C-alpha atoms as one frame of an Amber mdcrd trajectory, in Angstrom:
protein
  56.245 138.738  -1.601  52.555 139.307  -1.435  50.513 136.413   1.250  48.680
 134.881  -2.750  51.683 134.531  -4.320  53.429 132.906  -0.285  50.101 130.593
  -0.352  50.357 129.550  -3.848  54.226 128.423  -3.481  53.481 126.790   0.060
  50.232 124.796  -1.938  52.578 123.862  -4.937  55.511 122.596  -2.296  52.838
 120.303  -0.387  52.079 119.081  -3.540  55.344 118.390  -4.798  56.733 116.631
  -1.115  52.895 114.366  -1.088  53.464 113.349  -4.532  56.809 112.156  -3.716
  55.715 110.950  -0.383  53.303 108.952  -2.187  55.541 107.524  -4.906  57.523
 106.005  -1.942  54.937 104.547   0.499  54.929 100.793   0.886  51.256  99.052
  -0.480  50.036  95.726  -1.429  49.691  94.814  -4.976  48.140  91.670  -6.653
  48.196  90.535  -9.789  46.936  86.988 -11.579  46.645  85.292 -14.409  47.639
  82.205 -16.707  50.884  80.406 -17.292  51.877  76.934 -18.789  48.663  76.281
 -18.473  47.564  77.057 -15.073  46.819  80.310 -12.821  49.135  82.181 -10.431
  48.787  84.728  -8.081  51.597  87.087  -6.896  50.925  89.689  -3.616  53.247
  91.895  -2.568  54.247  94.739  -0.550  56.020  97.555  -2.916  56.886 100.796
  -3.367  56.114 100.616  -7.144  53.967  97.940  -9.548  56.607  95.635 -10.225
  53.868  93.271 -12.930  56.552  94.039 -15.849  59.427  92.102 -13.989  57.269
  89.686 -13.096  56.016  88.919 -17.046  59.516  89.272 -18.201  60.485  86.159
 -15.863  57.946  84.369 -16.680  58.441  84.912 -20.440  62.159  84.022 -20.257
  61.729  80.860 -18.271  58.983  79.860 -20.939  61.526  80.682 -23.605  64.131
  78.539 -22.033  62.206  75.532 -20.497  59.057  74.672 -21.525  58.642  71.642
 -23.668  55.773  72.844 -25.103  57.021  75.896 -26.588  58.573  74.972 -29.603
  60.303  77.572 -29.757  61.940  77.087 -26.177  65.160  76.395 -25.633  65.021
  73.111 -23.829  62.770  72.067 -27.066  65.654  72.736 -29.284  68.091  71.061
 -27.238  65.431  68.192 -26.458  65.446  67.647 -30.649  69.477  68.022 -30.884
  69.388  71.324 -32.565  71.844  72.757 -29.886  73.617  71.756 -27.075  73.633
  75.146 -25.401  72.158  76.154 -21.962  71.541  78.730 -20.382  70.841  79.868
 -16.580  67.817  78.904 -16.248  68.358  75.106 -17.476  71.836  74.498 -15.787
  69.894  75.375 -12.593  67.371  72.854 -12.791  69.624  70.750 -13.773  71.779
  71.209 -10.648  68.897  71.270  -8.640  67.456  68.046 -10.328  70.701  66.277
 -10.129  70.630  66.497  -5.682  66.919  65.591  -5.712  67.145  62.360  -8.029
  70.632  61.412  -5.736  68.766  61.897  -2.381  65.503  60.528  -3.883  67.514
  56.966  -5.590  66.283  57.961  -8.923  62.589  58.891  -8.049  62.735  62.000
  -9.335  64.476  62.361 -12.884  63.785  65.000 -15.776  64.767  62.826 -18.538
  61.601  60.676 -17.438  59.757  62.775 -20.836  60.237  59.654 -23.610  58.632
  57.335 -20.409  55.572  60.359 -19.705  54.939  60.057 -24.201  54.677  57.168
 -24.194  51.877  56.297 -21.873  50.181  59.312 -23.557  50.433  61.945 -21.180
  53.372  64.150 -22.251  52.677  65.794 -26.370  52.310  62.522 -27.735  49.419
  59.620 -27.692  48.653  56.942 -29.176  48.541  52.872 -28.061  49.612  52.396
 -24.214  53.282  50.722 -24.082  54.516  47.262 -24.336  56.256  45.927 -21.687
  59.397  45.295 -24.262  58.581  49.350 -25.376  59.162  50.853 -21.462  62.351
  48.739 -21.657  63.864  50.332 -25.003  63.009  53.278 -23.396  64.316  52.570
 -20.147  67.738  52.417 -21.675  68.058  56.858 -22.341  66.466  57.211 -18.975
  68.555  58.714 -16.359  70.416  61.839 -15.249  73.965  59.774 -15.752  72.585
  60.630 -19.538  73.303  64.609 -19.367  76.154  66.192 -18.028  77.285  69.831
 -17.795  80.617  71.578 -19.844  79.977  75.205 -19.162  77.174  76.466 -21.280
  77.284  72.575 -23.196  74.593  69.746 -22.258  76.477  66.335 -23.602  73.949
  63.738 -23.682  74.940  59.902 -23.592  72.376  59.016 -26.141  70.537  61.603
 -28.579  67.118  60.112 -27.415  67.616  61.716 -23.851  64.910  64.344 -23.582
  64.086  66.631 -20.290  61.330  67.543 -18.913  61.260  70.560 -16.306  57.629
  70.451 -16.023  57.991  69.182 -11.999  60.826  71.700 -10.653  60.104  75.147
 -13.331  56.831  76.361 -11.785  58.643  76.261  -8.428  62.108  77.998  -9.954
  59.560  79.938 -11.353  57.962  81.396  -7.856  61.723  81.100  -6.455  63.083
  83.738  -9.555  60.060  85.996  -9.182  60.571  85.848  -5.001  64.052  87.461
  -5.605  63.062  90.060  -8.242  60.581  91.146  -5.981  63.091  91.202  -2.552
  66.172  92.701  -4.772  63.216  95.798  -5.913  62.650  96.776  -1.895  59.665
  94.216  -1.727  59.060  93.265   1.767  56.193  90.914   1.993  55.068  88.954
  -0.703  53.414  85.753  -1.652  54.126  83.666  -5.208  51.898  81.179  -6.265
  51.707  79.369  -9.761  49.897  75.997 -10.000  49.108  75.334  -6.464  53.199
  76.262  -5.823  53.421  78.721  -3.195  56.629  80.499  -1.892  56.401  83.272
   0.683  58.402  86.040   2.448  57.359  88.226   5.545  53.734  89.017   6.493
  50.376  89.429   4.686  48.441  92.776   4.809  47.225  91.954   8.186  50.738
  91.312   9.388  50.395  87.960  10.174  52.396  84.892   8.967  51.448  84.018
   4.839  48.953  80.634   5.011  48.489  78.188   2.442  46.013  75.993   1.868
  46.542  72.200   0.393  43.789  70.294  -2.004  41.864  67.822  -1.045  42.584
  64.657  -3.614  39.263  63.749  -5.388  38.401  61.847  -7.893  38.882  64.486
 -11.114  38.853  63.538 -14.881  39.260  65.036 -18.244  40.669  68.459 -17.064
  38.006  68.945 -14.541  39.453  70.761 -11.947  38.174  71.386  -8.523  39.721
  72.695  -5.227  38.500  71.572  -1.779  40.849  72.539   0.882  42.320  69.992
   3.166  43.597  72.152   5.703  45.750  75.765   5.892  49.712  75.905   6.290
  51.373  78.554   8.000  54.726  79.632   6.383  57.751  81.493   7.295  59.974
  82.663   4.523  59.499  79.373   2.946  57.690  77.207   0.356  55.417  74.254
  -0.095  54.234  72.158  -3.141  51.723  69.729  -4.131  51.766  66.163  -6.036
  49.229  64.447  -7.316  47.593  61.723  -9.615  44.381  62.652  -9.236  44.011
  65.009 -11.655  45.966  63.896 -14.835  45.127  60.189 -15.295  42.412  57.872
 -17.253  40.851  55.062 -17.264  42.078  52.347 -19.723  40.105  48.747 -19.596
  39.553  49.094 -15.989  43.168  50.212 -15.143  44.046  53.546 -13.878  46.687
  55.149 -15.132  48.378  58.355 -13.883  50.811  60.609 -15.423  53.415  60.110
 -12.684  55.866  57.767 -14.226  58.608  55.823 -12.279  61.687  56.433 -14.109
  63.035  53.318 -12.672  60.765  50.736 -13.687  58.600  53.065 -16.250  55.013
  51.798 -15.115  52.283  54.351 -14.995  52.641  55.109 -10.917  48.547  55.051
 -10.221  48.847  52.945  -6.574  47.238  54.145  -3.074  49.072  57.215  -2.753
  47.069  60.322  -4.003  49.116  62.718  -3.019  52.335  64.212  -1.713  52.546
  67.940  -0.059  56.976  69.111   0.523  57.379  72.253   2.797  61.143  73.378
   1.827  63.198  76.272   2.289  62.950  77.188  -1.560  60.243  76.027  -4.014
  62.017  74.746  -6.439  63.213  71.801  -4.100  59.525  71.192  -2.534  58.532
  70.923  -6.368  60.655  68.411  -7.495  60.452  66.477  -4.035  56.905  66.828
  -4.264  56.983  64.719  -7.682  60.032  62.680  -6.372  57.076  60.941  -3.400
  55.056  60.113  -5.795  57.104  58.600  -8.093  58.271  56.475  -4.700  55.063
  55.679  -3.335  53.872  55.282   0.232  55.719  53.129   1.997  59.444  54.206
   0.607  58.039  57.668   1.899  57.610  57.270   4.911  60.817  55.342   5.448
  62.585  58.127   3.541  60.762  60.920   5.459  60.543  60.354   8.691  63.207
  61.836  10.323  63.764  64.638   8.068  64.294  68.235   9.245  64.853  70.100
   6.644  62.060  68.653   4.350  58.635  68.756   5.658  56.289  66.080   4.450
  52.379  64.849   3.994  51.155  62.344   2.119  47.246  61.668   1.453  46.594
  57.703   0.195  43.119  56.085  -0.240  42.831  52.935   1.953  41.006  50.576
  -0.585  39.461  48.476   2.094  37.701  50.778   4.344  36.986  53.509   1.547
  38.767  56.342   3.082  41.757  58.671   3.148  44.520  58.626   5.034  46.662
  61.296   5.941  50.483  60.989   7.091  53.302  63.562   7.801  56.578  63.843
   9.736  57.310  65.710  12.771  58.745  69.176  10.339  55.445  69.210   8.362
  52.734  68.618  11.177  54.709  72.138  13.124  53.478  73.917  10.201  49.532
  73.444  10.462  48.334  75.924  13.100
């Protein structure tokens, strides 16, 4: 073998071993864009561009429950044309079913006929009579639905559900695991202001998140002024508010957080409600579950909880300011 033709094979088998080499190498990818409405951001660590996986999820869980796809599945089973489920809605339905127990009620996915009616679901018109939230009031409740198998039986065929509060967190939760089960080691998901995390950032140090300042926002003007940065580990935090979706109406404020309980427009002190949890699909629908309790029921509720960690933001009326609270789990998480 003559030394050209030695050098050329020796070239061609560097090649070869650094293409390879390269395929394999761990690096950070990023990708963003718009879902249901809102933007997220995914970053993680990879071998390989994993952005098909992470459309795919998405597309499925907009195919099975969003309630503004038509074609969805939850809006066929919302309008009795089936009573089948599939994964995707017998998990939040499990999921919903512990958080409305623990919360007494505050949180509740069949709360959609109560969110129409005072205009801020896919419906408007004239704000609710008293003697209208009660009607209502009487399909409202997760003793409405319960689970055969793959069947939904519903008490009453005016039950509707509404994932809206818990999907965007199943959502980061679903995409979390594709990405861990494809060799991902560090990654952060993020759609709507939901964030769930696992590992490091690109620096190596613990994944932050930062949590909105509440101000005064109308007609889907949207600003973001950062309260202050969480630091996370291998877990995930959501944000509640009613200071983005509500109006004015004669001088009354009313907010798209309903009580399912009493089904008044929930537009009091509280402006918002931050949940660190060990998955994001529970701090999403606890998130919602605060402010559907308000303040004080909170804080009594919150207090001594370790697994949950909890900050609320209210506006004292009196001396014009905010007011921040949080329990001993939340307050280890700000560095």
């Amino acid at each position: 073998m003559n030394r050209r033709y030695a050098a050329i094979l020796i070239a061609l088998a560097v090649a070869i071993v650094a293409m390879f080499c390269s395929r394999d190498r761990m690096r950070f990818f990023s990708h963003e864009g718009v879902v249901w409405t809102t933007d997220y951001h995914i970053t993680y660590e990879a071998t390989r561009d994993l952005n098909d996986s992470i459309q795919l999820i998405l597309g499925n869980i907009d195919m099975s429950a969003s309630p503004y796809n038509k074609a969805s599945l939850i809006s066929a089973i919302n309008e009795n044309a089936t009573n089948r489920v599939d994964a995707y809605i017998k998990l939040l339905i499990e999921a919903s079913r512990i958080v409305n127990r623990e919360s007494e009620g505050a949180f509740d996915p069949t709360v959609m006929p109560l969110v129409n009616a005072w205009g801020f679901g896919y419906k408007s018109g004239a704000l609710p009579t008293r003697a209208q939230l009660d009607s209502i009031l009487l399909f409202i409740g997760m003793d409405k639905v319960t689970l055969h198998g793959d069947t939904l039986i519903k008490s009453d065929p005016r039950v509707m559900l509404d994932f809206s509060s818990i999907a965007k967190g199943m959502a980061c939760d679903e995409i979390g695991r594709m990405l861990s089960r494809n060799g991902a080691r560090n990654w952060l998901v993020e759609i709507g202001g939901e964030v769930a995390v696992h590992g490091k950032n690109a620096q190596g140090k613990p994944w932050t998140a930062s949590v909105d300042m509440p101000t005064d926002e109308q007609d889907g003007a949207v600003s973001h002024e950062s309260a202050m940065l969480l630091t996370l580990d291998n877990e995930a935090v959501a944000t509640s508010g009613n200071y983005r979706k509500w109006r004015n109406e004669g001088g009354k404020k009313l907010s798209h957080i309903v009580d399912p309980k009493t089904g008044d427009s929930r537009a009091g002190t509280l402006l918002s409600a931050t949940v660190i949890a060990n998955d994001c699909m529970t701090a999403d629908a606890w998130a919602t579950a605060c402010m559907a309790m308000g303040e004080q029921k909170v804080k009594n509720m919150m207090q001594g909880r370790n697994d949950l960690g909890v900050m609320t933001i209210s506006a004292d009326t009196v001396a014009g300011a905010l007011v921040v609270w949080s329990n001993a789990a939340f307050a280890n998480h700000i560095p």
